[in-house]
Short mmCIF file of C-alpha atoms in Angstrom, two decimals:
data_model
loop_
_atom_site.label_atom_id
_atom_site.label_comp_id
_atom_site.label_asym_id
_atom_site.label_seq_id
_atom_site.Cartn_x
_atom_site.Cartn_y
_atom_site.Cartn_z
CA UNK A 1 -102.80 60.15 94.04
CA UNK A 2 -106.19 61.88 93.87
CA UNK A 3 -107.38 59.55 91.11
CA UNK A 4 -106.66 56.48 93.25
CA UNK A 5 -108.54 58.00 96.18
CA UNK A 6 -111.53 58.59 93.93
CA UNK A 7 -111.31 55.00 92.74
CA UNK A 8 -111.47 53.73 96.33
CA UNK A 9 -114.67 55.78 96.73
CA UNK A 10 -116.02 54.16 93.57
CA UNK A 11 -115.04 50.63 94.60
CA UNK A 12 -116.75 51.03 97.97
CA UNK A 13 -120.02 51.37 96.06
CA UNK A 14 -120.86 54.88 97.20
CA UNK A 15 -121.69 55.93 93.65
CA UNK A 16 -123.09 53.14 91.47
CA UNK A 17 -123.83 55.51 88.61
CA UNK A 18 -120.17 56.50 88.39
CA UNK A 19 -119.27 52.79 88.29
CA UNK A 20 -121.56 52.37 85.27
CA UNK A 21 -119.89 55.37 83.64
CA UNK A 22 -116.48 53.70 84.10
CA UNK A 23 -117.65 50.44 82.56
CA UNK A 24 -119.34 52.20 79.63
CA UNK A 25 -116.38 54.46 78.95
CA UNK A 26 -113.89 51.58 79.01
CA UNK A 27 -115.90 49.41 76.64
CA UNK A 28 -115.54 49.86 72.92
CA UNK A 29 -118.74 50.20 70.92
CA UNK A 30 -119.61 51.25 67.44
CA UNK A 31 -121.05 54.71 67.01
CA UNK A 32 -122.16 56.93 64.19
CA UNK A 33 -119.54 59.45 63.21
CA UNK A 34 -120.18 63.14 63.78
CA UNK A 35 -120.16 64.78 60.35
CA UNK A 36 -119.71 68.55 59.74
CA UNK A 37 -123.41 68.73 58.83
CA UNK A 38 -124.47 67.13 62.11
CA UNK A 39 -122.12 69.40 64.06
CA UNK A 40 -123.67 72.45 62.36
CA UNK A 41 -127.14 71.13 63.23
CA UNK A 42 -126.17 70.68 66.88
CA UNK A 43 -124.72 74.22 66.98
CA UNK A 44 -127.93 75.58 65.43
CA UNK A 45 -129.94 73.68 68.05
CA UNK A 46 -127.89 75.32 70.81
CA UNK A 47 -128.43 78.73 69.23
CA UNK A 48 -132.22 78.31 68.97
CA UNK A 49 -132.64 76.72 72.39
CA UNK A 50 -130.66 79.36 74.27
CA UNK A 51 -132.50 82.18 72.49
CA UNK A 52 -135.87 81.19 73.93
CA UNK A 53 -135.19 82.44 77.46
CA UNK A 54 -133.68 85.78 76.36
CA UNK A 55 -136.15 87.02 73.75
CA UNK A 56 -138.08 88.74 76.53
CA UNK A 57 -135.32 91.07 77.80
CA UNK A 58 -135.58 93.94 75.25
CA UNK A 59 -139.38 93.63 75.38
CA UNK A 60 -139.86 94.02 79.13
CA UNK A 61 -140.72 97.72 78.89
CA UNK A 62 -143.53 97.05 76.36
CA UNK A 63 -144.84 94.14 78.44
CA UNK A 64 -144.79 96.28 81.58
CA UNK A 65 -146.78 99.03 79.87
CA UNK A 66 -149.39 96.60 78.52
CA UNK A 67 -149.92 94.82 81.83
CA UNK A 68 -149.36 97.96 83.95
CA UNK A 69 -146.47 96.54 85.98
CA UNK A 70 -143.35 98.21 87.42
CA UNK A 71 -139.85 97.41 86.24
CA UNK A 72 -139.28 95.23 89.32
CA UNK A 73 -142.46 93.23 88.70
CA UNK A 74 -142.09 92.74 84.94
CA UNK A 75 -138.43 91.81 85.41
CA UNK A 76 -139.69 88.61 87.08
CA UNK A 77 -140.68 87.33 83.62
CA UNK A 78 -136.99 86.84 82.84
CA UNK A 79 -136.36 85.51 86.34
CA UNK A 80 -139.02 82.81 85.94
CA UNK A 81 -137.50 81.74 82.60
CA UNK A 82 -134.10 81.28 84.23
CA UNK A 83 -135.55 79.44 87.24
CA UNK A 84 -137.30 77.12 84.79
CA UNK A 85 -134.05 76.56 82.92
CA UNK A 86 -132.25 75.69 86.15
CA UNK A 87 -135.02 73.22 87.01
CA UNK A 88 -134.69 71.66 83.56
CA UNK A 89 -130.96 71.27 84.01
CA UNK A 90 -131.53 69.47 87.30
CA UNK A 91 -134.49 67.26 86.35
CA UNK A 92 -134.34 66.79 82.56
CA UNK A 93 -130.73 67.09 81.41
CA UNK A 94 -129.45 64.05 83.41
CA UNK A 95 -132.11 61.87 81.75
CA UNK A 96 -129.85 61.68 78.70
CA UNK A 97 -127.76 59.14 80.63
CA UNK A 98 -130.62 56.65 81.00
CA UNK A 99 -132.99 57.36 78.06
CA UNK A 100 -132.53 57.75 74.31
CA UNK A 101 -131.25 61.30 73.84
CA UNK A 102 -132.92 61.88 70.47
CA UNK A 103 -136.33 61.10 71.93
CA UNK A 104 -135.78 63.55 74.80
CA UNK A 105 -134.61 66.28 72.42
CA UNK A 106 -137.62 65.90 70.10
CA UNK A 107 -140.11 65.91 72.99
CA UNK A 108 -138.51 69.08 74.38
CA UNK A 109 -138.62 70.79 70.98
CA UNK A 110 -142.31 70.01 70.49
CA UNK A 111 -143.41 71.02 73.98
CA UNK A 112 -141.30 74.20 74.01
CA UNK A 113 -142.78 75.23 70.65
CA UNK A 114 -146.27 74.99 72.14
CA UNK A 115 -145.37 77.07 75.19
CA UNK A 116 -143.77 79.78 73.06
CA UNK A 117 -146.97 79.99 71.03
CA UNK A 118 -149.11 80.20 74.18
CA UNK A 119 -146.83 82.90 75.65
CA UNK A 120 -147.66 85.09 72.65
CA UNK A 121 -151.37 84.83 73.58
CA UNK A 122 -150.87 85.66 77.28
CA UNK A 123 -153.76 87.59 78.77
CA UNK A 124 -152.46 88.27 82.30
CA UNK A 125 -149.30 88.96 84.24
CA UNK A 126 -149.62 85.68 86.12
CA UNK A 127 -149.87 83.81 82.82
CA UNK A 128 -146.68 85.50 81.63
CA UNK A 129 -144.80 84.27 84.68
CA UNK A 130 -146.13 80.70 84.52
CA UNK A 131 -145.52 80.18 80.80
CA UNK A 132 -142.11 81.85 81.03
CA UNK A 133 -141.15 79.23 83.62
CA UNK A 134 -142.34 76.42 81.35
CA UNK A 135 -140.39 77.82 78.39
CA UNK A 136 -137.24 77.78 80.49
CA UNK A 137 -137.95 74.26 81.76
CA UNK A 138 -138.32 72.79 78.25
CA UNK A 139 -135.57 74.71 76.45
CA UNK A 140 -132.65 72.71 77.91
CA UNK A 141 -132.30 71.05 74.50
CA UNK A 142 -128.63 72.01 74.08
CA UNK A 143 -127.70 70.44 77.41
CA UNK A 144 -128.98 67.09 76.13
CA UNK A 145 -127.54 67.58 72.63
CA UNK A 146 -123.99 68.40 73.80
CA UNK A 147 -123.35 64.98 75.45
CA UNK A 148 -124.86 63.29 72.36
CA UNK A 149 -122.50 65.18 70.06
CA UNK A 150 -119.55 64.40 72.35
CA UNK A 151 -120.45 60.69 72.26
CA UNK A 152 -120.45 60.76 68.44
CA UNK A 153 -117.27 62.80 68.15
CA UNK A 154 -113.75 61.47 67.82
CA UNK A 155 -112.24 61.63 71.36
CA UNK A 156 -109.34 63.73 70.07
CA UNK A 157 -111.85 66.32 68.77
CA UNK A 158 -114.43 66.28 71.54
CA UNK A 159 -113.22 69.61 72.95
CA UNK A 160 -113.60 71.28 69.57
CA UNK A 161 -117.06 69.73 69.20
CA UNK A 162 -118.30 71.01 72.55
CA UNK A 163 -116.70 74.40 71.88
CA UNK A 164 -118.54 74.86 68.58
CA UNK A 165 -121.90 73.95 70.11
CA UNK A 166 -121.27 76.22 73.11
CA UNK A 167 -120.40 79.04 70.69
CA UNK A 168 -123.80 78.57 69.06
CA UNK A 169 -125.47 78.60 72.46
CA UNK A 170 -123.63 81.75 73.53
CA UNK A 171 -124.48 83.57 70.31
CA UNK A 172 -128.12 82.59 70.85
CA UNK A 173 -128.07 84.20 74.29
CA UNK A 174 -126.57 87.40 72.91
CA UNK A 175 -128.15 87.82 69.47
CA UNK A 176 -131.67 86.85 70.57
CA UNK A 177 -131.97 90.30 72.16
CA UNK A 178 -131.13 92.04 68.90
CA UNK A 179 -133.63 89.98 66.90
CA UNK A 180 -136.45 90.30 69.44
CA UNK A 181 -135.89 94.04 69.79
CA UNK A 182 -136.14 94.66 66.04
CA UNK A 183 -139.12 92.34 65.51
CA UNK A 184 -140.87 93.66 68.62
CA UNK A 185 -140.61 97.27 67.43
CA UNK A 186 -142.13 96.49 64.03
CA UNK A 187 -144.72 93.83 64.85
CA UNK A 188 -145.16 93.95 68.63
CA UNK A 189 -143.74 91.77 71.40
CA UNK A 190 -146.22 88.94 70.85
CA UNK A 191 -145.01 88.36 67.28
CA UNK A 192 -141.53 87.57 68.63
CA UNK A 193 -142.80 84.50 70.46
CA UNK A 194 -145.01 83.34 67.62
CA UNK A 195 -141.96 83.44 65.36
CA UNK A 196 -139.88 81.63 68.00
CA UNK A 197 -142.53 78.89 68.11
CA UNK A 198 -142.26 78.38 64.35
CA UNK A 199 -138.47 78.26 64.60
CA UNK A 200 -138.67 75.55 67.24
CA UNK A 201 -141.03 73.60 65.00
CA UNK A 202 -138.50 73.82 62.16
CA UNK A 203 -135.75 72.65 64.55
CA UNK A 204 -137.92 69.65 65.50
CA UNK A 205 -138.23 68.57 61.85
CA UNK A 206 -134.50 69.11 61.24
CA UNK A 207 -133.46 67.02 64.23
CA UNK A 208 -136.02 64.29 63.56
CA UNK A 209 -134.49 63.58 60.16
CA UNK A 210 -130.78 64.18 60.83
CA UNK A 211 -129.65 63.16 64.31
CA UNK A 212 -129.19 59.45 65.12
CA UNK A 213 -130.97 57.46 67.79
CA UNK A 214 -128.39 55.98 70.17
CA UNK A 215 -129.15 53.69 73.12
CA UNK A 216 -128.40 54.97 76.64
CA UNK A 217 -125.10 53.90 78.21
CA UNK A 218 -126.36 53.44 81.75
CA UNK A 219 -129.04 51.19 83.21
CA UNK A 220 -130.22 52.83 86.38
CA UNK A 221 -133.30 54.56 87.72
CA UNK A 222 -134.04 58.26 88.02
CA UNK A 223 -133.74 58.25 91.81
CA UNK A 224 -130.20 56.82 91.72
CA UNK A 225 -129.26 59.29 89.00
CA UNK A 226 -130.34 62.29 91.09
CA UNK A 227 -128.65 60.87 94.20
CA UNK A 228 -125.38 60.66 92.30
CA UNK A 229 -125.51 64.43 91.80
CA UNK A 230 -125.45 64.95 95.56
CA UNK A 231 -122.58 62.47 95.86
CA UNK A 232 -120.54 64.53 93.39
CA UNK A 233 -121.26 67.71 95.34
CA UNK A 234 -120.14 66.09 98.60
CA UNK A 235 -116.91 64.59 97.27
CA UNK A 236 -115.67 67.32 94.88
CA UNK A 237 -114.59 70.58 96.58
CA UNK A 238 -113.44 72.02 93.24
CA UNK A 239 -116.96 71.51 91.88
CA UNK A 240 -118.51 73.27 94.88
CA UNK A 241 -116.16 76.24 94.60
CA UNK A 242 -116.50 76.57 90.83
CA UNK A 243 -120.29 76.22 90.97
CA UNK A 244 -120.59 79.05 93.51
CA UNK A 245 -118.24 81.32 91.55
CA UNK A 246 -120.15 80.54 88.35
CA UNK A 247 -123.46 81.32 90.04
CA UNK A 248 -122.28 84.70 91.28
CA UNK A 249 -120.71 85.58 87.93
CA UNK A 250 -123.82 84.76 85.93
CA UNK A 251 -125.87 86.64 88.50
CA UNK A 252 -123.85 89.76 87.67
CA UNK A 253 -124.31 89.10 83.96
CA UNK A 254 -128.09 88.74 84.39
CA UNK A 255 -128.39 91.87 86.54
CA UNK A 256 -126.82 93.91 83.77
CA UNK A 257 -128.78 92.51 80.83
CA UNK A 258 -132.09 92.71 82.69
CA UNK A 259 -131.70 96.28 83.94
CA UNK A 260 -129.90 97.79 80.93
CA UNK A 261 -133.26 97.62 79.13
CA UNK A 262 -134.75 100.03 81.66
CA UNK A 263 -131.69 102.31 81.73
CA UNK A 264 -131.51 102.73 77.97
CA UNK A 265 -135.24 103.51 77.77
CA UNK A 266 -134.67 106.52 80.07
CA UNK A 267 -132.87 109.87 79.62
CA UNK A 268 -130.42 110.69 78.18
CA UNK A 269 -130.86 107.73 75.79
CA UNK A 270 -134.62 107.15 75.38
CA UNK A 271 -133.99 104.11 73.13
CA UNK A 272 -136.78 102.00 71.66
CA UNK A 273 -136.78 98.19 71.77
CA UNK A 274 -134.95 97.87 68.42
CA UNK A 275 -132.14 100.18 69.56
CA UNK A 276 -131.89 98.33 72.86
CA UNK A 277 -131.64 95.07 70.93
CA UNK A 278 -128.83 96.45 68.77
CA UNK A 279 -126.97 97.38 71.93
CA UNK A 280 -126.82 93.65 72.68
CA UNK A 281 -124.46 93.22 69.70
CA UNK A 282 -121.76 94.53 72.01
CA UNK A 283 -122.25 91.35 74.01
CA UNK A 284 -121.65 89.27 70.88
CA UNK A 285 -118.28 91.00 70.52
CA UNK A 286 -117.46 89.81 74.03
CA UNK A 287 -117.59 86.19 72.81
CA UNK A 288 -113.88 86.58 71.98
CA UNK A 289 -113.40 86.03 75.71
CA UNK A 290 -113.99 82.29 75.15
CA UNK A 291 -110.87 81.58 73.04
CA UNK A 292 -108.83 83.99 75.15
CA UNK A 293 -109.94 82.18 78.30
CA UNK A 294 -109.09 78.84 76.71
CA UNK A 295 -105.63 79.99 75.67
CA UNK A 296 -104.97 81.51 79.09
CA UNK A 297 -106.11 78.30 80.78
CA UNK A 298 -103.59 76.27 78.77
CA UNK A 299 -100.89 78.84 79.49
CA UNK A 300 -101.39 79.77 83.17
CA UNK A 301 -104.03 77.32 84.39
CA UNK A 302 -107.81 77.70 84.96
CA UNK A 303 -107.52 79.04 88.51
CA UNK A 304 -105.49 82.00 87.31
CA UNK A 305 -107.89 82.79 84.46
CA UNK A 306 -110.93 82.67 86.74
CA UNK A 307 -109.20 85.38 88.79
CA UNK A 308 -108.59 87.45 85.63
CA UNK A 309 -112.30 87.20 84.82
CA UNK A 310 -113.28 88.38 88.31
CA UNK A 311 -110.97 91.40 88.10
CA UNK A 312 -112.45 92.37 84.72
CA UNK A 313 -115.95 91.94 86.17
CA UNK A 314 -115.17 94.42 88.94
CA UNK A 315 -113.63 96.96 86.55
CA UNK A 316 -116.63 96.78 84.23
CA UNK A 317 -119.14 97.27 87.06
CA UNK A 318 -117.26 100.28 88.44
CA UNK A 319 -117.34 101.87 84.97
CA UNK A 320 -121.08 101.16 84.66
CA UNK A 321 -121.75 102.51 88.18
CA UNK A 322 -120.02 105.87 87.85
CA UNK A 323 -120.27 106.66 84.12
CA UNK A 324 -123.71 105.39 83.10
CA UNK A 325 -124.64 108.70 81.45
CA UNK A 326 -121.83 108.33 78.91
CA UNK A 327 -122.57 106.11 75.91
CA UNK A 328 -118.86 105.47 75.36
CA UNK A 329 -118.47 104.30 78.98
CA UNK A 330 -121.52 102.05 78.64
CA UNK A 331 -120.04 100.50 75.50
CA UNK A 332 -116.68 99.84 77.19
CA UNK A 333 -118.30 98.51 80.36
CA UNK A 334 -120.62 96.22 78.39
CA UNK A 335 -117.81 94.76 76.32
CA UNK A 336 -115.63 94.17 79.41
CA UNK A 337 -118.50 92.55 81.31
CA UNK A 338 -119.31 90.09 78.51
CA UNK A 339 -115.62 89.39 77.91
CA UNK A 340 -115.13 88.66 81.62
CA UNK A 341 -118.18 86.38 81.65
CA UNK A 342 -116.93 84.25 78.74
CA UNK A 343 -113.35 84.15 80.05
CA UNK A 344 -114.35 83.05 83.56
CA UNK A 345 -116.95 80.59 82.25
CA UNK A 346 -114.53 78.69 79.99
CA UNK A 347 -111.92 78.51 82.75
CA UNK A 348 -114.45 77.37 85.35
CA UNK A 349 -115.80 74.66 83.05
CA UNK A 350 -112.27 73.47 82.33
CA UNK A 351 -111.75 72.96 86.06
CA UNK A 352 -114.92 70.92 86.64
CA UNK A 353 -114.86 68.86 83.42
CA UNK A 354 -111.42 67.54 84.36
CA UNK A 355 -112.70 66.15 87.64
CA UNK A 356 -114.57 63.03 86.50
CA UNK A 357 -114.55 62.25 82.78
CA UNK A 358 -117.02 59.40 83.29
CA UNK A 359 -119.55 61.68 85.01
CA UNK A 360 -119.44 64.79 82.87
CA UNK A 361 -123.19 64.84 82.20
CA UNK A 362 -123.93 65.01 85.91
CA UNK A 363 -121.08 67.40 86.63
CA UNK A 364 -122.46 69.60 83.88
CA UNK A 365 -125.90 69.43 85.52
CA UNK A 366 -124.57 70.41 88.95
CA UNK A 367 -122.50 73.26 87.57
CA UNK A 368 -125.14 74.62 85.18
CA UNK A 369 -127.95 74.38 87.72
CA UNK A 370 -125.89 76.55 90.05
CA UNK A 371 -124.96 78.81 87.15
CA UNK A 372 -128.53 79.54 86.06
CA UNK A 373 -129.86 79.63 89.62
CA UNK A 374 -127.35 82.43 90.18
CA UNK A 375 -128.59 84.09 86.99
CA UNK A 376 -132.20 83.91 88.16
CA UNK A 377 -131.24 85.32 91.57
CA UNK A 378 -129.31 88.15 89.96
CA UNK A 379 -132.16 88.97 87.61
CA UNK A 380 -134.66 89.14 90.50
CA UNK A 381 -132.39 91.16 92.81
CA UNK A 382 -131.33 93.49 90.00
CA UNK A 383 -134.93 94.21 88.96
CA UNK A 384 -135.97 94.86 92.57
CA UNK A 385 -132.97 97.11 93.22
CA UNK A 386 -133.58 99.05 90.01
CA UNK A 387 -137.25 99.55 90.86
CA UNK A 388 -136.37 101.00 94.28
CA UNK A 389 -132.95 102.63 93.85
CA UNK A 390 -132.46 102.97 90.09
CA UNK A 391 -129.42 102.03 88.02
CA UNK A 392 -126.86 102.61 90.75
CA UNK A 393 -128.76 100.32 93.10
CA UNK A 394 -128.60 97.44 90.63
CA UNK A 395 -124.87 98.06 90.05
CA UNK A 396 -124.20 97.92 93.80
CA UNK A 397 -126.00 94.55 94.01
CA UNK A 398 -123.77 93.31 91.17
CA UNK A 399 -120.63 94.51 92.96
CA UNK A 400 -121.71 92.69 96.13
CA UNK A 401 -122.07 89.46 94.13
CA UNK A 402 -118.60 89.97 92.63
CA UNK A 403 -117.19 90.41 96.15
CA UNK A 404 -118.83 87.14 97.22
CA UNK A 405 -117.28 85.46 94.19
CA UNK A 406 -113.86 86.88 95.11
CA UNK A 407 -114.29 85.60 98.68
CA UNK A 408 -114.91 82.06 97.45
CA UNK A 409 -112.04 82.34 94.97
CA UNK A 410 -109.52 83.50 97.57
CA UNK A 411 -110.76 81.31 100.41
CA UNK A 412 -108.51 78.43 99.37
CA UNK A 413 -106.58 77.49 96.29
CA UNK A 414 -107.89 73.95 96.06
CA UNK A 415 -105.29 71.58 94.57
CA UNK A 416 -106.42 69.90 91.37
CA UNK A 417 -104.86 66.45 90.77
CA UNK A 418 -105.53 66.55 87.02
CA UNK A 419 -103.39 69.63 86.52
CA UNK A 420 -100.83 68.50 89.09
CA UNK A 421 -100.39 65.28 87.09
CA UNK A 422 -100.14 67.24 83.85
CA UNK A 423 -97.47 69.51 85.28
CA UNK A 424 -95.57 66.53 86.72
CA UNK A 425 -95.54 64.76 83.34
CA UNK A 426 -94.29 67.92 81.62
CA UNK A 427 -91.44 68.21 84.15
CA UNK A 428 -90.52 64.55 83.68
CA UNK A 429 -90.53 64.96 79.89
CA UNK A 430 -88.16 67.93 80.19
CA UNK A 431 -85.93 66.00 82.59
CA UNK A 432 -85.64 63.11 80.11
CA UNK A 433 -84.45 65.37 77.29
CA UNK A 434 -80.96 64.42 76.07
CA UNK A 435 -78.55 65.35 73.28
CA UNK A 436 -77.17 62.73 70.90
CA UNK A 437 -74.66 63.67 68.20
CA UNK A 438 -75.55 67.33 68.44
CA UNK A 439 -79.21 66.46 67.83
CA UNK A 440 -81.74 67.07 70.58
CA UNK A 441 -84.22 64.27 71.22
CA UNK A 442 -86.91 63.94 73.84
CA UNK A 443 -87.91 60.57 75.22
CA UNK A 444 -91.60 60.34 76.02
CA UNK A 445 -92.98 57.63 78.20
CA UNK A 446 -95.09 55.44 75.98
CA UNK A 447 -97.98 54.29 78.08
CA UNK A 448 -101.66 53.71 77.67
CA UNK A 449 -103.68 55.39 80.39
CA UNK A 450 -107.19 55.10 81.68
CA UNK A 451 -108.66 58.48 82.64
CA UNK A 452 -110.48 58.05 85.91
CA UNK A 453 -112.01 60.99 87.75
CA UNK A 454 -109.27 63.31 89.02
CA UNK A 455 -106.33 62.07 86.99
CA UNK A 456 -104.81 59.22 85.01
CA UNK A 457 -103.96 55.67 85.96
CA UNK A 458 -101.27 53.76 84.02
CA UNK A 459 -102.24 50.61 82.14
CA UNK A 460 -100.28 48.43 84.53
CA UNK A 461 -102.60 49.53 87.36
CA UNK A 462 -105.77 48.89 85.33
CA UNK A 463 -105.74 45.15 86.10
CA UNK A 464 -105.77 45.93 89.82
CA UNK A 465 -108.69 48.30 89.29
CA UNK A 466 -110.72 45.72 87.39
CA UNK A 467 -109.99 43.14 90.10
CA UNK A 468 -111.20 45.47 92.84
CA UNK A 469 -114.39 46.22 90.90
CA UNK A 470 -115.10 42.52 90.45
CA UNK A 471 -114.59 41.92 94.18
CA UNK A 472 -116.97 44.76 95.03
CA UNK A 473 -119.63 43.46 92.65
#
């Protein structure tokens, strides 16, 4: 079985950090319970943190006019924010496994608040780019908070916990454009970032008083932690495939939301920043793709739903390419694009999170680094294409990225032991169904299992596992 193969890899000592994850996950320890208030605070933190790198999108036209830069040049402000976020995911987010998470979160809140304030006082184009990168680097707060909330949550409710926080993060990405557009129109683009700085300061105070301080589960150094990321990439083909598809998909998403600002400011629309921000509400409607993707994943499997998301991506881009002068077509295309993004994202994350339950923080880092690196690439390519070839040029770049995503998706249907095991158990449960006295009863195998990487290992095999670990040590 795939899980046993992964265990052999672990026992051979090729990934010491994963071994520590196994020991920490199998040991019982007391933990503070996640209350509804704390869950709401974590969701709010995700909302505020994600907003910081998207406030700039409806304001790019005003920034470009003030600093006398083209659409392609000023679009790099958003690109630098996303590159910074990807760097934070790679270098800062994994630190939650070896340092106290609360301390990391508070430091990030304080530093990010300062950079947002400084961004509002930018005096040059180069300063905009540099501070935008630093805002992205320090706003990975949600990616540290999510594992903390999952640690505090009841295991049977961890999925719901992560889902609620991710919903807050997604709404932050989408609604930040509406808020910044309205505030920017009335008070100027600089006021948006001054207000964002105050909001981060409030979040700092809220978290300082409410979230608990929990000790780290692993005792390792930063170098070993980063090396374990590469080990996961080498040994998990599903992770590699999903990371590439996620990168291409978010690249398409970023191309659209970076260049739509320029398109709506031109004829026949001629929208101001507030109207452009309101247009982003259509993206919030696309959040319904998350529960639909989750339901479809349970029904048909994550691989199937990723394909559905890619098809919807292509349909939306074709609508946006050929009917961009029609407001109704733009509305339909925008909704489909955001729906496809959420649907594919949930399904992709379901695939990778099932790979190694003891290494989810690092799997999340690998996946999200790829995801936002793709977003930064899309934002840069989309801005450059729009500056040279206009709206249709940026749409063609997006379609090329979708085709690359399709190529990776269709290259091989990689078997996934977790879902193979789940399907096998369902078939065995159906086969054991019997009828007694006209009453239908189903016998379920009562067994305690230890989740280990790609699947489950029965309790009777756990003793052998522990023995092998002791021999290796």
